[in-house]
């Protein structure tokens, strides 16, 4: 890591063990770490030599303006600092890393991009839900639940998404889940379609709600769930009945060895 460079790095969905070796290397070299709200505090202990700057960036919470964060990165790099921009998940998956990288390049600041495990994949895996399974889906669509204004994205064609993707993974969708569920139902998705809501994924506080498209709004309220959350819509959610590896480690038995109703064990597929 050279002075005057900015490394934009994904910190993964929460569990510090899901960092990449490149991310750990960056933490150990950085002069300053600018980190988002979803980055676990334990991760910052690997950078005791660095100045830690909190940037917020959590839906519905007070945060620095995006332009101010980007320009702060420019200023720190121009001071000759080794700058690590640490973002939850992957910086290029609904993380605005592309915007920050673009600003840095426009100001002549050299950058390196270090991908991270996105919550839409890693968070669901910790819940025992594969985003792809050959008996379930040959497509998966990742969408965000809100745009720059904080509203449900008006550019999304829910009819096309509903018809074109067997599994839908929604980031930052809890605030507008009633609108999203309604749009999917209006587009033809079944009321009984399986849905999983995973909050604070991969951490000790992780919670998983298994529900359906028709009852997800009421069930979230009853369960008292709070963001951050990943929401998965599709039959791959049923695989949690056999792949809840954290539950099995705690002594729970699989609820169903054939949740898809195929009448045969997976190894004979």
PDB file of C-alpha atoms in Angstrom:
ATOM      1  CA  UNK A   1       0.000   0.000   0.000  1.00  0.00           C
ATOM      2  CA  UNK A   2       1.666   3.193  -1.215  1.00  0.00           C
ATOM      3  CA  UNK A   3       1.319   6.711   0.225  1.00  0.00           C
ATOM      4  CA  UNK A   4      -1.263   8.736  -1.666  1.00  0.00           C
ATOM      5  CA  UNK A   5      -3.291   5.702  -2.716  1.00  0.00           C
ATOM      6  CA  UNK A   6      -6.874   4.867  -1.746  1.00  0.00           C
ATOM      7  CA  UNK A   7      -7.901   1.232  -1.492  1.00  0.00           C
ATOM      8  CA  UNK A   8     -11.662   0.689  -1.680  1.00  0.00           C
ATOM      9  CA  UNK A   9     -12.221  -2.541   0.152  1.00  0.00           C
ATOM     10  CA  UNK A  10     -15.175  -4.776   0.974  1.00  0.00           C
ATOM     11  CA  UNK A  11     -15.391  -5.845   4.613  1.00  0.00           C
ATOM     12  CA  UNK A  12     -17.910  -8.609   3.963  1.00  0.00           C
ATOM     13  CA  UNK A  13     -21.357  -8.988   5.518  1.00  0.00           C
ATOM     14  CA  UNK A  14     -20.302  -8.899   9.177  1.00  0.00           C
ATOM     15  CA  UNK A  15     -18.331 -11.881  10.441  1.00  0.00           C
ATOM     16  CA  UNK A  16     -14.674 -10.695  10.555  1.00  0.00           C
ATOM     17  CA  UNK A  17     -13.588 -14.142   9.374  1.00  0.00           C
ATOM     18  CA  UNK A  18     -15.133 -13.391   5.990  1.00  0.00           C
ATOM     19  CA  UNK A  19     -12.582 -10.690   5.180  1.00  0.00           C
ATOM     20  CA  UNK A  20     -10.174 -11.451   2.359  1.00  0.00           C
ATOM     21  CA  UNK A  21      -6.432 -11.661   2.917  1.00  0.00           C
ATOM     22  CA  UNK A  22      -6.036  -8.517   0.803  1.00  0.00           C
ATOM     23  CA  UNK A  23      -8.406  -6.702   3.171  1.00  0.00           C
ATOM     24  CA  UNK A  24      -6.434  -7.835   6.228  1.00  0.00           C
ATOM     25  CA  UNK A  25      -3.218  -6.748   4.531  1.00  0.00           C
ATOM     26  CA  UNK A  26      -4.711  -3.320   3.869  1.00  0.00           C
ATOM     27  CA  UNK A  27      -5.878  -2.938   7.463  1.00  0.00           C
ATOM     28  CA  UNK A  28      -2.387  -3.661   8.727  1.00  0.00           C
ATOM     29  CA  UNK A  29      -0.774  -1.045   6.449  1.00  0.00           C
ATOM     30  CA  UNK A  30      -3.254   1.834   6.353  1.00  0.00           C
ATOM     31  CA  UNK A  31      -2.581   5.240   7.898  1.00  0.00           C
ATOM     32  CA  UNK A  32      -6.296   6.026   7.989  1.00  0.00           C
ATOM     33  CA  UNK A  33      -9.412   3.859   7.744  1.00  0.00           C
ATOM     34  CA  UNK A  34     -12.710   5.458   6.727  1.00  0.00           C
ATOM     35  CA  UNK A  35     -15.416   2.938   7.544  1.00  0.00           C
ATOM     36  CA  UNK A  36     -19.185   2.583   7.229  1.00  0.00           C
ATOM     37  CA  UNK A  37     -21.756   1.760   9.891  1.00  0.00           C
ATOM     38  CA  UNK A  38     -22.091  -1.878   8.847  1.00  0.00           C
ATOM     39  CA  UNK A  39     -18.394  -2.616   9.386  1.00  0.00           C
ATOM     40  CA  UNK A  40     -17.989  -4.586  12.613  1.00  0.00           C
ATOM     41  CA  UNK A  41     -15.886  -2.867  15.289  1.00  0.00           C
ATOM     42  CA  UNK A  42     -13.828  -6.049  15.756  1.00  0.00           C
ATOM     43  CA  UNK A  43     -12.461  -5.598  12.244  1.00  0.00           C
ATOM     44  CA  UNK A  44     -10.949  -2.223  13.154  1.00  0.00           C
ATOM     45  CA  UNK A  45      -8.805  -3.829  15.870  1.00  0.00           C
ATOM     46  CA  UNK A  46      -6.638  -5.160  13.031  1.00  0.00           C
ATOM     47  CA  UNK A  47      -5.619  -1.563  12.249  1.00  0.00           C
ATOM     48  CA  UNK A  48      -4.350  -0.242  15.615  1.00  0.00           C
ATOM     49  CA  UNK A  49      -1.791   1.978  13.882  1.00  0.00           C
ATOM     50  CA  UNK A  50      -4.389   3.808  11.803  1.00  0.00           C
ATOM     51  CA  UNK A  51      -6.700   6.733  12.431  1.00  0.00           C
ATOM     52  CA  UNK A  52     -10.313   5.501  12.334  1.00  0.00           C
ATOM     53  CA  UNK A  53     -12.910   7.804  10.763  1.00  0.00           C
ATOM     54  CA  UNK A  54     -16.595   6.904  10.931  1.00  0.00           C
ATOM     55  CA  UNK A  55     -18.583   7.708   7.785  1.00  0.00           C
ATOM     56  CA  UNK A  56     -22.018   6.390   8.736  1.00  0.00           C
ATOM     57  CA  UNK A  57     -23.844   5.342   5.535  1.00  0.00           C
ATOM     58  CA  UNK A  58     -26.712   3.348   6.968  1.00  0.00           C
ATOM     59  CA  UNK A  59     -30.254   3.653   5.690  1.00  0.00           C
ATOM     60  CA  UNK A  60     -32.467   5.877   7.833  1.00  0.00           C
ATOM     61  CA  UNK A  61     -29.578   6.955  10.085  1.00  0.00           C
ATOM     62  CA  UNK A  62     -27.574  10.203  10.189  1.00  0.00           C
ATOM     63  CA  UNK A  63     -24.667   9.977   7.741  1.00  0.00           C
ATOM     64  CA  UNK A  64     -22.100  12.158   6.070  1.00  0.00           C
ATOM     65  CA  UNK A  65     -23.057  13.276   2.560  1.00  0.00           C
ATOM     66  CA  UNK A  66     -21.642  11.053  -0.152  1.00  0.00           C
ATOM     67  CA  UNK A  67     -19.853  13.922  -1.891  1.00  0.00           C
ATOM     68  CA  UNK A  68     -18.208  14.965   1.390  1.00  0.00           C
ATOM     69  CA  UNK A  69     -16.937  11.414   1.969  1.00  0.00           C
ATOM     70  CA  UNK A  70     -15.525  11.178  -1.552  1.00  0.00           C
ATOM     71  CA  UNK A  71     -13.747  14.534  -1.290  1.00  0.00           C
ATOM     72  CA  UNK A  72     -12.379  13.623   2.157  1.00  0.00           C
ATOM     73  CA  UNK A  73     -10.760  10.596   0.536  1.00  0.00           C
ATOM     74  CA  UNK A  74      -9.185  12.871  -2.066  1.00  0.00           C
ATOM     75  CA  UNK A  75      -7.839  15.240   0.602  1.00  0.00           C
ATOM     76  CA  UNK A  76      -6.342  12.437   2.696  1.00  0.00           C
ATOM     77  CA  UNK A  77      -4.651  10.888  -0.324  1.00  0.00           C
ATOM     78  CA  UNK A  78      -3.189  14.240  -1.318  1.00  0.00           C
ATOM     79  CA  UNK A  79      -1.724  14.510   2.188  1.00  0.00           C
ATOM     80  CA  UNK A  80       0.287  11.396   1.373  1.00  0.00           C
ATOM     81  CA  UNK A  81      -1.750   9.055   3.558  1.00  0.00           C
ATOM     82  CA  UNK A  82      -2.283   5.387   2.886  1.00  0.00           C
ATOM     83  CA  UNK A  83      -6.084   5.469   2.829  1.00  0.00           C
ATOM     84  CA  UNK A  84      -8.355   2.462   3.312  1.00  0.00           C
ATOM     85  CA  UNK A  85     -12.016   3.001   2.480  1.00  0.00           C
ATOM     86  CA  UNK A  86     -13.722   0.096   4.217  1.00  0.00           C
ATOM     87  CA  UNK A  87     -17.280  -0.692   3.174  1.00  0.00           C
ATOM     88  CA  UNK A  88     -19.687  -3.408   4.291  1.00  0.00           C
ATOM     89  CA  UNK A  89     -20.199  -6.293   1.868  1.00  0.00           C
ATOM     90  CA  UNK A  90     -18.700  -5.572  -1.532  1.00  0.00           C
ATOM     91  CA  UNK A  91     -17.969  -1.945  -2.471  1.00  0.00           C
ATOM     92  CA  UNK A  92     -19.385  -2.401  -5.969  1.00  0.00           C
ATOM     93  CA  UNK A  93     -22.660  -4.085  -4.928  1.00  0.00           C
ATOM     94  CA  UNK A  94     -25.110  -1.388  -3.798  1.00  0.00           C
ATOM     95  CA  UNK A  95     -22.221   0.131  -1.836  1.00  0.00           C
ATOM     96  CA  UNK A  96     -21.632   3.331  -3.829  1.00  0.00           C
ATOM     97  CA  UNK A  97     -18.028   2.278  -4.227  1.00  0.00           C
ATOM     98  CA  UNK A  98     -18.234   3.024  -7.920  1.00  0.00           C
ATOM     99  CA  UNK A  99     -19.158   6.635  -7.200  1.00  0.00           C
ATOM    100  CA  UNK A 100     -16.273   7.072  -4.764  1.00  0.00           C
ATOM    101  CA  UNK A 101     -13.809   5.406  -7.126  1.00  0.00           C
ATOM    102  CA  UNK A 102     -14.978   7.647  -9.973  1.00  0.00           C
ATOM    103  CA  UNK A 103     -14.425  10.806  -7.901  1.00  0.00           C
ATOM    104  CA  UNK A 104     -10.944   9.658  -6.910  1.00  0.00           C
ATOM    105  CA  UNK A 105      -9.949   8.923 -10.502  1.00  0.00           C
ATOM    106  CA  UNK A 106     -11.329  12.293 -11.640  1.00  0.00           C
ATOM    107  CA  UNK A 107      -9.051  13.961  -9.078  1.00  0.00           C
ATOM    108  CA  UNK A 108      -6.001  11.981 -10.148  1.00  0.00           C
ATOM    109  CA  UNK A 109      -5.855   9.764  -7.059  1.00  0.00           C
ATOM    110  CA  UNK A 110      -4.621   6.203  -7.694  1.00  0.00           C
ATOM    111  CA  UNK A 111      -6.955   3.484  -6.465  1.00  0.00           C
ATOM    112  CA  UNK A 112      -7.146  -0.236  -5.872  1.00  0.00           C
ATOM    113  CA  UNK A 113     -10.412  -2.163  -5.620  1.00  0.00           C
ATOM    114  CA  UNK A 114     -10.637  -5.109  -3.217  1.00  0.00           C
ATOM    115  CA  UNK A 115     -13.900  -7.045  -3.574  1.00  0.00           C
ATOM    116  CA  UNK A 116     -15.720  -8.410  -0.545  1.00  0.00           C
ATOM    117  CA  UNK A 117     -18.361 -11.039   0.099  1.00  0.00           C
ATOM    118  CA  UNK A 118     -21.721  -9.420  -0.563  1.00  0.00           C
ATOM    119  CA  UNK A 119     -24.456  -9.820   2.046  1.00  0.00           C
ATOM    120  CA  UNK A 120     -26.878 -10.989  -0.630  1.00  0.00           C
ATOM    121  CA  UNK A 121     -24.756 -14.100  -1.084  1.00  0.00           C
ATOM    122  CA  UNK A 122     -22.788 -14.565   2.136  1.00  0.00           C
ATOM    123  CA  UNK A 123     -25.588 -13.468   4.455  1.00  0.00           C
ATOM    124  CA  UNK A 124     -28.030 -15.912   2.915  1.00  0.00           C
ATOM    125  CA  UNK A 125     -25.418 -18.687   2.988  1.00  0.00           C
ATOM    126  CA  UNK A 126     -25.067 -18.189   6.754  1.00  0.00           C
ATOM    127  CA  UNK A 127     -28.829 -18.629   6.983  1.00  0.00           C
ATOM    128  CA  UNK A 128     -28.583 -21.895   5.045  1.00  0.00           C
ATOM    129  CA  UNK A 129     -30.093 -20.469   1.853  1.00  0.00           C
ATOM    130  CA  UNK A 130     -28.243 -20.964  -1.450  1.00  0.00           C
ATOM    131  CA  UNK A 131     -29.007 -18.219  -3.955  1.00  0.00           C
ATOM    132  CA  UNK A 132     -28.734 -20.823  -6.716  1.00  0.00           C
ATOM    133  CA  UNK A 133     -29.762 -24.483  -6.684  1.00  0.00           C
ATOM    134  CA  UNK A 134     -30.117 -26.471  -9.872  1.00  0.00           C
ATOM    135  CA  UNK A 135     -33.492 -27.885  -8.837  1.00  0.00           C
ATOM    136  CA  UNK A 136     -34.816 -24.389  -8.101  1.00  0.00           C
ATOM    137  CA  UNK A 137     -33.392 -21.640 -10.274  1.00  0.00           C
ATOM    138  CA  UNK A 138     -31.215 -20.823 -13.207  1.00  0.00           C
ATOM    139  CA  UNK A 139     -31.426 -17.103 -12.534  1.00  0.00           C
ATOM    140  CA  UNK A 140     -31.160 -14.772  -9.580  1.00  0.00           C
ATOM    141  CA  UNK A 141     -31.770 -11.032  -9.508  1.00  0.00           C
ATOM    142  CA  UNK A 142     -30.276  -8.613  -6.984  1.00  0.00           C
ATOM    143  CA  UNK A 143     -32.210  -5.393  -6.407  1.00  0.00           C
ATOM    144  CA  UNK A 144     -32.072  -2.513  -3.964  1.00  0.00           C
ATOM    145  CA  UNK A 145     -35.100  -1.594  -1.900  1.00  0.00           C
ATOM    146  CA  UNK A 146     -34.493   2.155  -2.095  1.00  0.00           C
ATOM    147  CA  UNK A 147     -32.887   4.737  -4.344  1.00  0.00           C
ATOM    148  CA  UNK A 148     -30.996   7.981  -3.637  1.00  0.00           C
ATOM    149  CA  UNK A 149     -34.197   9.640  -2.392  1.00  0.00           C
ATOM    150  CA  UNK A 150     -34.922   6.823   0.058  1.00  0.00           C
ATOM    151  CA  UNK A 151     -37.973   5.678  -1.904  1.00  0.00           C
ATOM    152  CA  UNK A 152     -38.577   2.420  -3.731  1.00  0.00           C
ATOM    153  CA  UNK A 153     -36.653   2.688  -7.017  1.00  0.00           C
ATOM    154  CA  UNK A 154     -38.988   3.900  -9.726  1.00  0.00           C
ATOM    155  CA  UNK A 155     -36.699   2.539 -12.434  1.00  0.00           C
ATOM    156  CA  UNK A 156     -37.304  -1.096 -11.488  1.00  0.00           C
ATOM    157  CA  UNK A 157     -39.669  -3.032 -13.728  1.00  0.00           C
ATOM    158  CA  UNK A 158     -41.250  -5.366 -11.188  1.00  0.00           C
ATOM    159  CA  UNK A 159     -43.290  -7.106 -13.890  1.00  0.00           C
ATOM    160  CA  UNK A 160     -40.119  -8.025 -15.768  1.00  0.00           C
ATOM    161  CA  UNK A 161     -38.237  -8.979 -12.602  1.00  0.00           C
ATOM    162  CA  UNK A 162     -41.119 -11.129 -11.401  1.00  0.00           C
ATOM    163  CA  UNK A 163     -41.389 -12.992 -14.686  1.00  0.00           C
ATOM    164  CA  UNK A 164     -37.688 -13.177 -15.481  1.00  0.00           C
ATOM    165  CA  UNK A 165     -36.070 -14.285 -12.234  1.00  0.00           C
ATOM    166  CA  UNK A 166     -36.899 -17.333 -10.157  1.00  0.00           C
ATOM    167  CA  UNK A 167     -35.107 -15.992  -7.081  1.00  0.00           C
ATOM    168  CA  UNK A 168     -35.000 -12.324  -6.068  1.00  0.00           C
ATOM    169  CA  UNK A 169     -32.590 -10.966  -3.449  1.00  0.00           C
ATOM    170  CA  UNK A 170     -33.477  -7.543  -2.064  1.00  0.00           C
ATOM    171  CA  UNK A 171     -30.970  -5.305  -0.309  1.00  0.00           C
ATOM    172  CA  UNK A 172     -32.181  -2.559   2.044  1.00  0.00           C
ATOM    173  CA  UNK A 173     -35.788  -3.516   1.406  1.00  0.00           C
ATOM    174  CA  UNK A 174     -37.374  -3.707   4.842  1.00  0.00           C
ATOM    175  CA  UNK A 175     -38.583  -0.103   4.946  1.00  0.00           C
ATOM    176  CA  UNK A 176     -40.568  -0.561   1.715  1.00  0.00           C
ATOM    177  CA  UNK A 177     -41.368  -4.259   1.973  1.00  0.00           C
ATOM    178  CA  UNK A 178     -45.118  -3.640   1.770  1.00  0.00           C
ATOM    179  CA  UNK A 179     -44.731  -1.855  -1.576  1.00  0.00           C
ATOM    180  CA  UNK A 180     -42.247  -4.420  -2.878  1.00  0.00           C
ATOM    181  CA  UNK A 181     -44.352  -7.431  -1.867  1.00  0.00           C
ATOM    182  CA  UNK A 182     -47.435  -5.792  -3.361  1.00  0.00           C
ATOM    183  CA  UNK A 183     -45.635  -5.093  -6.625  1.00  0.00           C
ATOM    184  CA  UNK A 184     -44.438  -8.703  -6.900  1.00  0.00           C
ATOM    185  CA  UNK A 185     -47.901 -10.080  -6.140  1.00  0.00           C
ATOM    186  CA  UNK A 186     -49.443  -7.722  -8.690  1.00  0.00           C
ATOM    187  CA  UNK A 187     -46.865  -9.008 -11.168  1.00  0.00           C
ATOM    188  CA  UNK A 188     -48.030 -12.573 -10.656  1.00  0.00           C
ATOM    189  CA  UNK A 189     -45.925 -14.004  -7.848  1.00  0.00           C
ATOM    190  CA  UNK A 190     -47.920 -16.321  -5.578  1.00  0.00           C
ATOM    191  CA  UNK A 191     -49.067 -15.244  -2.118  1.00  0.00           C
ATOM    192  CA  UNK A 192     -47.589 -18.454  -0.733  1.00  0.00           C
ATOM    193  CA  UNK A 193     -44.157 -18.022  -2.313  1.00  0.00           C
ATOM    194  CA  UNK A 194     -41.391 -18.599   0.270  1.00  0.00           C
ATOM    195  CA  UNK A 195     -39.616 -15.537   1.643  1.00  0.00           C
ATOM    196  CA  UNK A 196     -36.726 -15.263   4.089  1.00  0.00           C
ATOM    197  CA  UNK A 197     -35.689 -12.130   5.963  1.00  0.00           C
ATOM    198  CA  UNK A 198     -32.162 -12.236   7.387  1.00  0.00           C
ATOM    199  CA  UNK A 199     -31.138  -9.404   9.715  1.00  0.00           C
ATOM    200  CA  UNK A 200     -27.605  -8.511  10.867  1.00  0.00           C
ATOM    201  CA  UNK A 201     -26.423 -11.422   8.759  1.00  0.00           C
ATOM    202  CA  UNK A 202     -23.349 -13.479   9.744  1.00  0.00           C
ATOM    203  CA  UNK A 203     -23.081 -11.834  13.174  1.00  0.00           C
ATOM    204  CA  UNK A 204     -23.969 -13.192  16.610  1.00  0.00           C
ATOM    205  CA  UNK A 205     -27.175 -11.120  16.411  1.00  0.00           C
ATOM    206  CA  UNK A 206     -28.349 -12.718  13.157  1.00  0.00           C
ATOM    207  CA  UNK A 207     -32.063 -13.476  12.977  1.00  0.00           C
ATOM    208  CA  UNK A 208     -33.863 -15.381  10.242  1.00  0.00           C
ATOM    209  CA  UNK A 209     -37.591 -15.139   9.547  1.00  0.00           C
ATOM    210  CA  UNK A 210     -39.138 -17.692   7.192  1.00  0.00           C
ATOM    211  CA  UNK A 211     -42.436 -16.465   5.825  1.00  0.00           C
ATOM    212  CA  UNK A 212     -44.359 -15.997   2.573  1.00  0.00           C
ATOM    213  CA  UNK A 213     -44.923 -13.134   0.171  1.00  0.00           C
ATOM    214  CA  UNK A 214     -48.481 -12.733   1.368  1.00  0.00           C
ATOM    215  CA  UNK A 215     -47.629 -12.553   5.083  1.00  0.00           C
ATOM    216  CA  UNK A 216     -44.123 -11.054   5.117  1.00  0.00           C
ATOM    217  CA  UNK A 217     -45.252  -7.558   6.129  1.00  0.00           C
ATOM    218  CA  UNK A 218     -47.282  -8.723   9.137  1.00  0.00           C
ATOM    219  CA  UNK A 219     -44.668 -11.304  10.138  1.00  0.00           C
ATOM    220  CA  UNK A 220     -41.835  -8.754  10.158  1.00  0.00           C
ATOM    221  CA  UNK A 221     -43.902  -6.512  12.422  1.00  0.00           C
ATOM    222  CA  UNK A 222     -44.818  -9.400  14.731  1.00  0.00           C
ATOM    223  CA  UNK A 223     -41.200 -10.540  14.962  1.00  0.00           C
ATOM    224  CA  UNK A 224     -40.012  -6.995  15.662  1.00  0.00           C
ATOM    225  CA  UNK A 225     -37.207  -7.224  13.115  1.00  0.00           C
ATOM    226  CA  UNK A 226     -35.046  -4.212  12.361  1.00  0.00           C
ATOM    227  CA  UNK A 227     -32.639  -3.420   9.506  1.00  0.00           C
ATOM    228  CA  UNK A 228     -30.069  -4.112   8.199  1.00  0.00           C
ATOM    229  CA  UNK A 229     -31.714  -6.994   6.368  1.00  0.00           C
ATOM    230  CA  UNK A 230     -31.446  -9.114   3.267  1.00  0.00           C
ATOM    231  CA  UNK A 231     -34.736 -10.418   1.862  1.00  0.00           C
ATOM    232  CA  UNK A 232     -34.874 -13.461  -0.395  1.00  0.00           C
ATOM    233  CA  UNK A 233     -37.950 -14.334  -2.455  1.00  0.00           C
ATOM    234  CA  UNK A 234     -38.144 -17.732  -4.119  1.00  0.00           C
ATOM    235  CA  UNK A 235     -38.163 -21.479  -3.606  1.00  0.00           C
ATOM    236  CA  UNK A 236     -34.484 -21.549  -2.675  1.00  0.00           C
ATOM    237  CA  UNK A 237     -35.655 -20.357   0.756  1.00  0.00           C
ATOM    238  CA  UNK A 238     -37.043 -23.874   1.296  1.00  0.00           C
ATOM    239  CA  UNK A 239     -33.510 -25.256   1.285  1.00  0.00           C
ATOM    240  CA  UNK A 240     -33.008 -23.754   4.740  1.00  0.00           C
ATOM    241  CA  UNK A 241     -35.107 -26.647   6.052  1.00  0.00           C
ATOM    242  CA  UNK A 242     -32.200 -28.982   5.316  1.00  0.00           C
ATOM    243  CA  UNK A 243     -29.207 -26.603   5.105  1.00  0.00           C
ATOM    244  CA  UNK A 244     -29.532 -24.621   8.344  1.00  0.00           C
ATOM    245  CA  UNK A 245     -25.975 -25.491   9.269  1.00  0.00           C
ATOM    246  CA  UNK A 246     -25.871 -23.151  12.260  1.00  0.00           C
ATOM    247  CA  UNK A 247     -28.972 -24.780  13.695  1.00  0.00           C
ATOM    248  CA  UNK A 248     -27.503 -28.229  13.136  1.00  0.00           C
ATOM    249  CA  UNK A 249     -24.277 -27.162  14.866  1.00  0.00           C
ATOM    250  CA  UNK A 250     -26.437 -26.185  17.848  1.00  0.00           C
ATOM    251  CA  UNK A 251     -28.038 -29.648  17.866  1.00  0.00           C
ATOM    252  CA  UNK A 252     -31.142 -29.115  15.758  1.00  0.00           C
ATOM    253  CA  UNK A 253     -32.095 -31.817  13.289  1.00  0.00           C
ATOM    254  CA  UNK A 254     -32.912 -30.937   9.655  1.00  0.00           C
ATOM    255  CA  UNK A 255     -36.628 -30.327   9.298  1.00  0.00           C
ATOM    256  CA  UNK A 256     -36.890 -31.884   5.856  1.00  0.00           C
ATOM    257  CA  UNK A 257     -34.320 -33.766   3.792  1.00  0.00           C
ATOM    258  CA  UNK A 258     -36.327 -33.175   0.622  1.00  0.00           C
ATOM    259  CA  UNK A 259     -37.851 -29.685   0.952  1.00  0.00           C
ATOM    260  CA  UNK A 260     -38.409 -29.358  -2.784  1.00  0.00           C
ATOM    261  CA  UNK A 261     -40.620 -32.460  -2.868  1.00  0.00           C
ATOM    262  CA  UNK A 262     -38.560 -34.233  -5.501  1.00  0.00           C
ATOM    263  CA  UNK A 263     -38.877 -37.595  -3.738  1.00  0.00           C
ATOM    264  CA  UNK A 264     -35.179 -38.384  -3.872  1.00  0.00           C
ATOM    265  CA  UNK A 265     -32.055 -37.504  -1.906  1.00  0.00           C
ATOM    266  CA  UNK A 266     -29.847 -34.759  -3.337  1.00  0.00           C
ATOM    267  CA  UNK A 267     -26.872 -37.070  -3.862  1.00  0.00           C
ATOM    268  CA  UNK A 268     -28.815 -39.110  -6.433  1.00  0.00           C
ATOM    269  CA  UNK A 269     -29.529 -36.023  -8.549  1.00  0.00           C
TER     270      UNK A 269
END
